[in-house]
mmCIF file of C-alpha atoms in Angstrom:
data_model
loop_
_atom_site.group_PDB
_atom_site.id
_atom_site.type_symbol
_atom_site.label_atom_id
_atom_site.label_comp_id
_atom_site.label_asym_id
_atom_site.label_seq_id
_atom_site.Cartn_x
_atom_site.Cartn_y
_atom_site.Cartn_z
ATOM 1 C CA UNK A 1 -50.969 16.441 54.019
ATOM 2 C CA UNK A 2 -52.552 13.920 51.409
ATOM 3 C CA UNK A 3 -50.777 12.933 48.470
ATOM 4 C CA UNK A 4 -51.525 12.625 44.970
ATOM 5 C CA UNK A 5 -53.630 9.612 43.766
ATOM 6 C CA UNK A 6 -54.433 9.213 48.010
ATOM 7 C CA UNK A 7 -57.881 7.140 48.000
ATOM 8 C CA UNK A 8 -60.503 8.924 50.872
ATOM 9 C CA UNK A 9 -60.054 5.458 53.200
ATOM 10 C CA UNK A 10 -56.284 5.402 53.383
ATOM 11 C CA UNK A 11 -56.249 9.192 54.254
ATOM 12 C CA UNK A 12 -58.719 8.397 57.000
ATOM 13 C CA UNK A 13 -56.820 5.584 58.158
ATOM 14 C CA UNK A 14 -53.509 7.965 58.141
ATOM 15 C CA UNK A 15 -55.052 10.762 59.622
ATOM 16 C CA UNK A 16 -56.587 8.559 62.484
ATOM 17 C CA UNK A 17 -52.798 6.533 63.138
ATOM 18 C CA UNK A 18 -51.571 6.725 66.523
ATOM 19 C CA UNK A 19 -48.495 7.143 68.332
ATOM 20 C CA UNK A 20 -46.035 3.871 68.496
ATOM 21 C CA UNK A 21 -47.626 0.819 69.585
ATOM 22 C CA UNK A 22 -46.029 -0.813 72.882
ATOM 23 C CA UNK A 23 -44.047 -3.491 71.805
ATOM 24 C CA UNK A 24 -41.142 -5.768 72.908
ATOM 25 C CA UNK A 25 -37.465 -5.100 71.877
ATOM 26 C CA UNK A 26 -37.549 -7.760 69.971
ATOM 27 C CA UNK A 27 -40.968 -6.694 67.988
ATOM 28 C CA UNK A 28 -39.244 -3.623 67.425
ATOM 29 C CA UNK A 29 -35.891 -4.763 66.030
ATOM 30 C CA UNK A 30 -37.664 -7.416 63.715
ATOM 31 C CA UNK A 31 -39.852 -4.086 62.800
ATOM 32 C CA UNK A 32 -36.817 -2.079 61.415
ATOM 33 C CA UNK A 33 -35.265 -4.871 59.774
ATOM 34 C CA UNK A 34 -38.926 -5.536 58.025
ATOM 35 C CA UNK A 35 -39.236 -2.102 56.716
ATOM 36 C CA UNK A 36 -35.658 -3.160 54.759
ATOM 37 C CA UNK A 37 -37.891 -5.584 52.632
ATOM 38 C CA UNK A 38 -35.138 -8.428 53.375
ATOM 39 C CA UNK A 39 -36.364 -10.612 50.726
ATOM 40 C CA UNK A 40 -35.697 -7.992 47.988
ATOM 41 C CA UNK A 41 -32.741 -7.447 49.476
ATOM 42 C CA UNK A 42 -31.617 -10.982 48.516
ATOM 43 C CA UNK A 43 -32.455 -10.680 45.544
ATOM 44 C CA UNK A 44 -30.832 -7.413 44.790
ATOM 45 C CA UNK A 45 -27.746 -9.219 46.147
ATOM 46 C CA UNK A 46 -27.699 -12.096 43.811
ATOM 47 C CA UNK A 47 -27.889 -9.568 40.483
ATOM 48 C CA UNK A 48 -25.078 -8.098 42.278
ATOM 49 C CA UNK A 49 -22.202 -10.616 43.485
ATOM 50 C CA UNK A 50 -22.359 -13.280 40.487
ATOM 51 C CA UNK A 51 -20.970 -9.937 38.295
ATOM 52 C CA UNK A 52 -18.587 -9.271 40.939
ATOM 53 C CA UNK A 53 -17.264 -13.359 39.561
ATOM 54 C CA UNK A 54 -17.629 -12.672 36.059
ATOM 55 C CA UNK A 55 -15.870 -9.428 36.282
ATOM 56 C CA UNK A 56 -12.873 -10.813 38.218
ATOM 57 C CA UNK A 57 -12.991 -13.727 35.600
ATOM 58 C CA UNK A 58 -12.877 -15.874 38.580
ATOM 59 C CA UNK A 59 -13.116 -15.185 42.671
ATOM 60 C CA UNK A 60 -12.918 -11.499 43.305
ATOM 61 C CA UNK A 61 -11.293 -10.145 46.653
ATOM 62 C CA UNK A 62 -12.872 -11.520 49.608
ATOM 63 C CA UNK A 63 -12.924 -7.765 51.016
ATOM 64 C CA UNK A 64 -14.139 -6.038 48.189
ATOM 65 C CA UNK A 65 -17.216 -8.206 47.909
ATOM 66 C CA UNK A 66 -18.142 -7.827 51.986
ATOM 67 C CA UNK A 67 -17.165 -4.185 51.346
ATOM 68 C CA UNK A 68 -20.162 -3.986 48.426
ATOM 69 C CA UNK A 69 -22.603 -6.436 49.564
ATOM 70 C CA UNK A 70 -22.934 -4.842 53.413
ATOM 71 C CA UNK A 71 -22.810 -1.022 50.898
ATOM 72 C CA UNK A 72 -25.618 -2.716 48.792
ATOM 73 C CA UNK A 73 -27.550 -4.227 51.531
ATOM 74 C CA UNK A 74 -27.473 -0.946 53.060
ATOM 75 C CA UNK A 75 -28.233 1.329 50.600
ATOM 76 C CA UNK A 76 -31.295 -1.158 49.039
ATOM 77 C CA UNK A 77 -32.538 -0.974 52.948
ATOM 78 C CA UNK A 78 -32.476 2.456 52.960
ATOM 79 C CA UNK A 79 -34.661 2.930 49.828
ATOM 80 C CA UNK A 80 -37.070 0.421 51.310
ATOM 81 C CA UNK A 81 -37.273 2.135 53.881
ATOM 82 C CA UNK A 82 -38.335 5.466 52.102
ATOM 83 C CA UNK A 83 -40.690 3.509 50.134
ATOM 84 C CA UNK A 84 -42.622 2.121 53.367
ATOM 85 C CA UNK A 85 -42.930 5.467 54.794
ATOM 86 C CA UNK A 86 -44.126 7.369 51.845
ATOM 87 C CA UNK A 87 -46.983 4.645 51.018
ATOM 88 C CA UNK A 88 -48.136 3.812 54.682
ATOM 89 C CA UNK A 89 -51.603 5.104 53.637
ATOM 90 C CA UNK A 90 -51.876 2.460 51.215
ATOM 91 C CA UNK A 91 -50.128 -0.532 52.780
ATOM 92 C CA UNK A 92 -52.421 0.050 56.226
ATOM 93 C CA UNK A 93 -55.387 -0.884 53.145
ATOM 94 C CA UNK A 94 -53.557 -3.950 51.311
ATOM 95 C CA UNK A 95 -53.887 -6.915 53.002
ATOM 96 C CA UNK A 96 -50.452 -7.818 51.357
ATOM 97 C CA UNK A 97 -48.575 -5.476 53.513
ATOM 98 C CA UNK A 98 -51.137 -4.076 56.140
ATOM 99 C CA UNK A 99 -49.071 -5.925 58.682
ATOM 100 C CA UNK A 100 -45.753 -4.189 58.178
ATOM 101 C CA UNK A 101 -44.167 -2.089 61.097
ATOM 102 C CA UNK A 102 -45.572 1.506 59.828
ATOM 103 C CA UNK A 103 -49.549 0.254 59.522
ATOM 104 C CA UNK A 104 -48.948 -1.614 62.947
ATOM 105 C CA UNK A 105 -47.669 1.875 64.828
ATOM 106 C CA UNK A 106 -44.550 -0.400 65.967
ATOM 107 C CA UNK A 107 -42.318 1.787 64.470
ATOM 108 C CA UNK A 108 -43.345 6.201 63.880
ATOM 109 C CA UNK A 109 -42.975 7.586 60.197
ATOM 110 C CA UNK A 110 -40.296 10.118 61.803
ATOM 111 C CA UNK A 111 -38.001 7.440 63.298
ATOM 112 C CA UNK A 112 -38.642 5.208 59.825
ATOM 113 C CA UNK A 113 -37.315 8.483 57.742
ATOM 114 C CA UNK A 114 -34.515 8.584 60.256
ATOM 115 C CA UNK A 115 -33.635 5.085 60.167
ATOM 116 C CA UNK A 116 -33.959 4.882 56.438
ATOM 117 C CA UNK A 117 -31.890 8.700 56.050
ATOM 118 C CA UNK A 118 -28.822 6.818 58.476
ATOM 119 C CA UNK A 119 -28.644 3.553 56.002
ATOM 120 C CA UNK A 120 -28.535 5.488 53.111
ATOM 121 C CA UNK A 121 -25.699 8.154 54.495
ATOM 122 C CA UNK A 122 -23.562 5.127 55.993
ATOM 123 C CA UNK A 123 -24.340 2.886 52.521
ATOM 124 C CA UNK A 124 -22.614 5.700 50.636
ATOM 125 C CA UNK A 125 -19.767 5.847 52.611
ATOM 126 C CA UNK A 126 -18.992 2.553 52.578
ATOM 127 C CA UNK A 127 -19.073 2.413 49.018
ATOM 128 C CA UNK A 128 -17.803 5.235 48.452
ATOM 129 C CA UNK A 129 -14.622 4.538 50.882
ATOM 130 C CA UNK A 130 -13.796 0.987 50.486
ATOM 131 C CA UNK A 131 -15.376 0.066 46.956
ATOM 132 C CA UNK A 132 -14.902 3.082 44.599
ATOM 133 C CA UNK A 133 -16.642 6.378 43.813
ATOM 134 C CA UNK A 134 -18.485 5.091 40.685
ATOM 135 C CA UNK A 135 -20.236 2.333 42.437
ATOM 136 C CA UNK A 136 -21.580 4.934 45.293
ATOM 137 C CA UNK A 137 -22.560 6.747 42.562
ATOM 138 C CA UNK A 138 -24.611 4.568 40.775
ATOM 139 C CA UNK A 139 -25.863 3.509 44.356
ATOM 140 C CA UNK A 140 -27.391 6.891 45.155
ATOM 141 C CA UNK A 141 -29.000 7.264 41.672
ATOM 142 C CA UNK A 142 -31.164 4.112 41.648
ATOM 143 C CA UNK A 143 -32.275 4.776 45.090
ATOM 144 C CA UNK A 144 -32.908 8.660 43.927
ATOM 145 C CA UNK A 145 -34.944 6.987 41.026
ATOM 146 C CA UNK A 146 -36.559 4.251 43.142
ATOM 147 C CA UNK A 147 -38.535 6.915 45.806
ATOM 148 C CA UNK A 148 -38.543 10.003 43.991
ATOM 149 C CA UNK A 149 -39.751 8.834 40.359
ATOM 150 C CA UNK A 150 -40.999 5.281 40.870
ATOM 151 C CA UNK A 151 -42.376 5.339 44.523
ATOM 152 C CA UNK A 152 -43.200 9.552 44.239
ATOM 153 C CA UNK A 153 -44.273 9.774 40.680
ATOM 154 C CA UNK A 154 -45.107 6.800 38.911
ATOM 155 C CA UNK A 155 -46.655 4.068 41.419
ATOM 156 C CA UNK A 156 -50.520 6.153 41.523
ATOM 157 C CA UNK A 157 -50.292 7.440 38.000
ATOM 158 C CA UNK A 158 -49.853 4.509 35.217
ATOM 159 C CA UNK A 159 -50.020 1.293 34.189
ATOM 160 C CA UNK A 160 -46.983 1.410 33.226
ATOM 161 C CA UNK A 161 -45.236 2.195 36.777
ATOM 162 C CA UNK A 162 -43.597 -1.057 37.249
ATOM 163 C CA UNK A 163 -41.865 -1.127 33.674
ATOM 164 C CA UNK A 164 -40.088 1.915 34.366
ATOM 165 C CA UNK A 165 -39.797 2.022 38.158
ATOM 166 C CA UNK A 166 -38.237 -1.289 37.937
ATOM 167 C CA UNK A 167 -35.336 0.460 36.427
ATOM 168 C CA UNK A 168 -34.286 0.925 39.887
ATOM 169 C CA UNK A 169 -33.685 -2.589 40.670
ATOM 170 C CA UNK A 170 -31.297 -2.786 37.497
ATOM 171 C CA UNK A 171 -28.773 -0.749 39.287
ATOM 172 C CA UNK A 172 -27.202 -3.734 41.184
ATOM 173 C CA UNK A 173 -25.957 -5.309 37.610
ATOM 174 C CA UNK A 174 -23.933 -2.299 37.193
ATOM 175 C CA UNK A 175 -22.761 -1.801 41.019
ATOM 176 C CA UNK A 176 -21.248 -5.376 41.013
ATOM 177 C CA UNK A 177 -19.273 -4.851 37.674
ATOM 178 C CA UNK A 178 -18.012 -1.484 38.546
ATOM 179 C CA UNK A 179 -16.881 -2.644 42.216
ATOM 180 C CA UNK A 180 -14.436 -5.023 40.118
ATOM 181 C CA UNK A 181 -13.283 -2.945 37.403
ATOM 182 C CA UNK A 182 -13.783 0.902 38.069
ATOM 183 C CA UNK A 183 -15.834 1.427 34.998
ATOM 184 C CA UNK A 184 -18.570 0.697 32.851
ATOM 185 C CA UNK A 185 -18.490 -1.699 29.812
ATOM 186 C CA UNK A 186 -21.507 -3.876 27.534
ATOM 187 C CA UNK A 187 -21.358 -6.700 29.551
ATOM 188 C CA UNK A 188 -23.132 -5.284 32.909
ATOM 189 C CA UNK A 189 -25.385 -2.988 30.299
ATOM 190 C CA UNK A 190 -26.832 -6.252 29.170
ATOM 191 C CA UNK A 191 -27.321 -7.982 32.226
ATOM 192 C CA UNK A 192 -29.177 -4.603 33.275
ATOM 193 C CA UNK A 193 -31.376 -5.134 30.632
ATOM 194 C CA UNK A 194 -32.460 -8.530 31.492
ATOM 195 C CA UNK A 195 -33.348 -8.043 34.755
ATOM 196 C CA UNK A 196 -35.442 -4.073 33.254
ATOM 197 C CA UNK A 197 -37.620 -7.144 31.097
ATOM 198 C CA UNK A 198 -37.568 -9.247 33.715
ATOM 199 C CA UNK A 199 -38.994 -7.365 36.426
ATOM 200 C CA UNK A 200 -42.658 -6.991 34.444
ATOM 201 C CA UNK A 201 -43.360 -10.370 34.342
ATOM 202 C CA UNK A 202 -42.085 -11.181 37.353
ATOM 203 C CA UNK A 203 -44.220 -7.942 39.333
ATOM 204 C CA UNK A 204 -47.233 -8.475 37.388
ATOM 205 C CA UNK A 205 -47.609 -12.173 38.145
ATOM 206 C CA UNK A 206 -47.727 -11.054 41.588
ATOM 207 C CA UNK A 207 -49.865 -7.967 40.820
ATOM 208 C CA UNK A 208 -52.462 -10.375 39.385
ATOM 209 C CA UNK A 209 -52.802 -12.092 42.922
ATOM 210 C CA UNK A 210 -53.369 -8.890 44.820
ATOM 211 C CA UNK A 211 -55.540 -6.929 42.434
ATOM 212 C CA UNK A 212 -57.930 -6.677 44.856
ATOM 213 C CA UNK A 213 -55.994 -5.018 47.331
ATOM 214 C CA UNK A 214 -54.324 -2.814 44.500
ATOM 215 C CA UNK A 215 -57.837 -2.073 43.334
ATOM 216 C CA UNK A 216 -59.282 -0.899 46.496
ATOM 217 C CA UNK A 217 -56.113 1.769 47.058
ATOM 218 C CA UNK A 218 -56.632 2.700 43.107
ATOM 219 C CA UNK A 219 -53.068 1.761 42.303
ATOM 220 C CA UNK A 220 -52.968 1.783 38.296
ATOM 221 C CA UNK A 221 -50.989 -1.798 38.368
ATOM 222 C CA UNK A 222 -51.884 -3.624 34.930
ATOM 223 C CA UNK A 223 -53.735 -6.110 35.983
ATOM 224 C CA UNK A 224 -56.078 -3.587 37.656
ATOM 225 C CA UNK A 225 -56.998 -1.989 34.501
ATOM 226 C CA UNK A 226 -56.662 -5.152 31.815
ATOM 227 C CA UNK A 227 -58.402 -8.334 31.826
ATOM 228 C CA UNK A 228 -56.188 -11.485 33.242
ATOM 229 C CA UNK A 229 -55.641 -12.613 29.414
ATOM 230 C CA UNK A 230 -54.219 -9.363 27.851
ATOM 231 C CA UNK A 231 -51.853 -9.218 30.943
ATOM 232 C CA UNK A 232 -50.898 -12.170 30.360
ATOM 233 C CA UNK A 233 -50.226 -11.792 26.566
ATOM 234 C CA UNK A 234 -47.292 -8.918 27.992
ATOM 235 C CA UNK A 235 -45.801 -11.306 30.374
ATOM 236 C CA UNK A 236 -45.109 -13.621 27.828
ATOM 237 C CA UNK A 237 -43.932 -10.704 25.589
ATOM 238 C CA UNK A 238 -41.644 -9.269 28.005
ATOM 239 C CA UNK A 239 -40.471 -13.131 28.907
ATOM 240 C CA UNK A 240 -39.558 -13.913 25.165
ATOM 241 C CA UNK A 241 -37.458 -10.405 24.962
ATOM 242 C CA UNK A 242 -36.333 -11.402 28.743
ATOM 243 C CA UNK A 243 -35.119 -14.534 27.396
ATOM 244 C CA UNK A 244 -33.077 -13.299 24.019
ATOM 245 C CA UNK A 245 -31.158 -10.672 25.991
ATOM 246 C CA UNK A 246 -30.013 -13.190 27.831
ATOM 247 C CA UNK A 247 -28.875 -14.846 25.235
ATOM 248 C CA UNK A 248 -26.885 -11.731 23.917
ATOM 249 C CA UNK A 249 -24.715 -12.090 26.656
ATOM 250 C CA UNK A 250 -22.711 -14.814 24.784
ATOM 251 C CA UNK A 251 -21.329 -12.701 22.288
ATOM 252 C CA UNK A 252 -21.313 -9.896 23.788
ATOM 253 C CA UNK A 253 -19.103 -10.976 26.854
ATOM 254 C CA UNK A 254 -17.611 -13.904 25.088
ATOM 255 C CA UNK A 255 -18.641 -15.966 27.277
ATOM 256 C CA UNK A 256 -17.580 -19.775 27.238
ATOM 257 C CA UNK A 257 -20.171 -22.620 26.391
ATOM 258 C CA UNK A 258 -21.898 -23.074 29.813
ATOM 259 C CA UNK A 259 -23.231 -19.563 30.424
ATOM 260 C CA UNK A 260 -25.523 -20.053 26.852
ATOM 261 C CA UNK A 261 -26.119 -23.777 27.652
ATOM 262 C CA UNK A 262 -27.616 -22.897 31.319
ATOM 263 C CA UNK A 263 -29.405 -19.319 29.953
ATOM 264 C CA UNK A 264 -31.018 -21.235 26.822
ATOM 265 C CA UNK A 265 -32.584 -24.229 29.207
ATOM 266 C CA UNK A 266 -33.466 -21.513 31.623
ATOM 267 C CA UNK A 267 -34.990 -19.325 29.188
ATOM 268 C CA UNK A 268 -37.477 -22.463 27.893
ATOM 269 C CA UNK A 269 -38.559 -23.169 31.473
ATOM 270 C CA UNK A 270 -39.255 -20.008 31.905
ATOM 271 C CA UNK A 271 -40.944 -19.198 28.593
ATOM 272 C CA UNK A 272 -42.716 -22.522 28.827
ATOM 273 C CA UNK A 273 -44.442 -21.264 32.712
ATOM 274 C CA UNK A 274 -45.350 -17.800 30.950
ATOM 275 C CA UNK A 275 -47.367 -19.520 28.195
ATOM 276 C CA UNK A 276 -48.836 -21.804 30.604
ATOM 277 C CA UNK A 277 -50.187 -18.545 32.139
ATOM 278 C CA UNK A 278 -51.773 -17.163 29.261
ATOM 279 C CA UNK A 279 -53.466 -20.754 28.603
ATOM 280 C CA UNK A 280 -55.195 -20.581 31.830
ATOM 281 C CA UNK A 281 -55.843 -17.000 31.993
ATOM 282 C CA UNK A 282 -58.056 -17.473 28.759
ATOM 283 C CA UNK A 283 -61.467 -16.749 29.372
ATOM 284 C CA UNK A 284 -61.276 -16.608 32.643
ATOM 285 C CA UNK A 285 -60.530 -13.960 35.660
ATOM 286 C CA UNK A 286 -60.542 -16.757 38.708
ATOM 287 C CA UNK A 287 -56.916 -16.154 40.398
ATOM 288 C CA UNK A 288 -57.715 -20.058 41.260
ATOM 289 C CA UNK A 289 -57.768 -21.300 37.591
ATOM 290 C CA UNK A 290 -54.871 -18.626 36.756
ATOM 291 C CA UNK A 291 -52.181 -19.413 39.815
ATOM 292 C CA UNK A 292 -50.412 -16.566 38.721
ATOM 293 C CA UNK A 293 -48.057 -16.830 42.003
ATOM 294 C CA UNK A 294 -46.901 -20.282 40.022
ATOM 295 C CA UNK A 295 -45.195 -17.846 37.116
ATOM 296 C CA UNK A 296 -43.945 -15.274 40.206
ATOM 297 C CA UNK A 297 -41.778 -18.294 41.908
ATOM 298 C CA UNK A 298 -40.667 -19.627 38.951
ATOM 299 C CA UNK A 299 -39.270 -16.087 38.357
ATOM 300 C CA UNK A 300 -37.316 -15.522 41.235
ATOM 301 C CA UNK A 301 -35.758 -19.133 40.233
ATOM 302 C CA UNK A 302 -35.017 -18.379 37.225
ATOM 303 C CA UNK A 303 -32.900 -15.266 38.010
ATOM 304 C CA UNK A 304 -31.023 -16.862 40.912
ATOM 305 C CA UNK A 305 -29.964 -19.322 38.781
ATOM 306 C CA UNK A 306 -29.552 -17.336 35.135
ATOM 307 C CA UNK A 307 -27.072 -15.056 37.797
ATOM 308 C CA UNK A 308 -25.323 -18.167 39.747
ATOM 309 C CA UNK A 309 -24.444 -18.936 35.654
ATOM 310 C CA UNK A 310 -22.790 -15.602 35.040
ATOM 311 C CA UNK A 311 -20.754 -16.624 38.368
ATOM 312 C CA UNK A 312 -19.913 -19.776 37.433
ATOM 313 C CA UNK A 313 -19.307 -19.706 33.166
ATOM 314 C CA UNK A 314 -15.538 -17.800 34.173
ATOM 315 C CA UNK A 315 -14.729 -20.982 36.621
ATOM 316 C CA UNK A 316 -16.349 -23.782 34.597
ATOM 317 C CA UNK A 317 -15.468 -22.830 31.037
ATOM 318 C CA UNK A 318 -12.001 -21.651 31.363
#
């Protein structure tokens, strides 16, 4: 069965896919962990843990923070996972991602919904047993929205996919402050919010590398259907509201002087990279001139370390 938005080349290629390809235990293992996205992963992780710090207002329980990081791993695997599976068709196309396990036959999509079903089951229960209900919650309802509404819906239908998909990936903000304290409160609702205006910049830099590839699978990402410069003008849009709810953080959680020192002279690098991007992108649609993948590092930098600062203000400031 084809799905929605399924170009004619892709449903050739996954009508014509073959069993599992012979492969090592070794290929296989590194196969499963790959369809886990590890990187994002990481990243999830370090939204997650630095609330965890603020929350405790210094060095939460060593147990608690195992208990959510191995939940969180597990349960942003699992969702992965999903993802892979349901957009095979495409990724066997992209040159990005053509050599992940599903294109490759290393690993079948029945054992990938399996595997992915089995983290997301035992990722609940951890949470759920050794964290606190709310946090399993919150778990199962970004994952819901990441496969069913971003991955399902969104993805092959708009421009906009990655603005409200990446809700999804906001979810972690929340999880870390509500492993701590039980409930909800401003302070995670903020952080939330940076990484929602984050995660355009950040995705289209990235998108503007691969058009090409998103292009041929007629995935709607914006820089598919706007010229470099205009995509360019709403990363630096997105950055400068990035930036200011970072900012609100300091009144909002009270924070002590470092968090707005470190958040303000992040915010200019990263303000100062997104401009630099629309410069070059002027006039011009050569990826060469643009480096777009310049503004997509400097992203994941800059939320590392805006996150390491929630994690530290509580120990440095008092």
């Amino acid at each position: 069965m084809t799905r929605p938005g399924q170009p004619a080349t892709a449903r050739t290629a996954a009508a014509g896919a073959g069993p599992e390809e012979k492969a090592s235990l070794r290929d296989v293992v590194a196969a499963y962990v790959g369809l886990t996205k590890p990187r994002v992963i990481e990243l999830l992780l370090l939204t997650t843990v630095p609330v965890m710090f603020y929350a405790a207002r210094g060095i939460p329980p060593l147990g608690l923070v195992v208990a959510t990081v191995v939940g969180g791993t597990l349960s942003a695997g699992s969702a992965s996972v999903f993802n892979c599976v349901y957009d095979r068709d495409i990724d066997e196309q992209m040159r990005r991602t053509r050599r992940r396990a599903l294109p490759r036959h290393i690993v079948s999509p029945r054992s990938a919904l399996v595997f992915g079903l089995v983290l997301g089951v035992v990722s609940t229960v951890v949470l759920a047993v050794w964290v606190n209900w709310l946090s399993a919650t919150l778990s199962v309802l970004a994952n819901a929205f990441y496969v069913f509404v971003y991955t399902m819906v969104l993805k092959r239908r708009t421009a906009q996919n990655i603005v409200w998909g990446g809700l999804a990936g906001c979810f972690p903000a929340l999880i870390g402050w509500t492993a701590v304290t039980g409930s909800l409160a401003w302070t995670p609702v903020v952080l939330f919010l940076v990484v929602f205006f984050w995660t355009p910049p950040h995705t289209w830099a990235l998108a503007l590398r691969y058009r090409e590839d998103y292009r041929q699978v007629d995935v709607p990402m914006l820089p598919v259907i706007l010229p470099a410069q205009r995509v360019a003008v709403q990363i630096v849009a997105y950055s400068v509201v990035m930036v200011a709810t970072s900012l609100l953080l300091w009144p909002v959680a009270d924070t002590s002087w470092f968090y707005p020192l470190a958040a303000g002279v992040l915010g200019a690098v990263f303000l100062y990279e997104a401009v630099a991007l629309y410069r070059r992108a002027r006039g011009t649609e050569d990826l060469a001139l643009i480096r777009p993948m310049r503004l997509f590092h400097s992203s994941n930098l800059y939320l590392s370390l805006l996150f390491v600062a929630v994690a530290l203000d509580p120990l440095i400031g008092g």
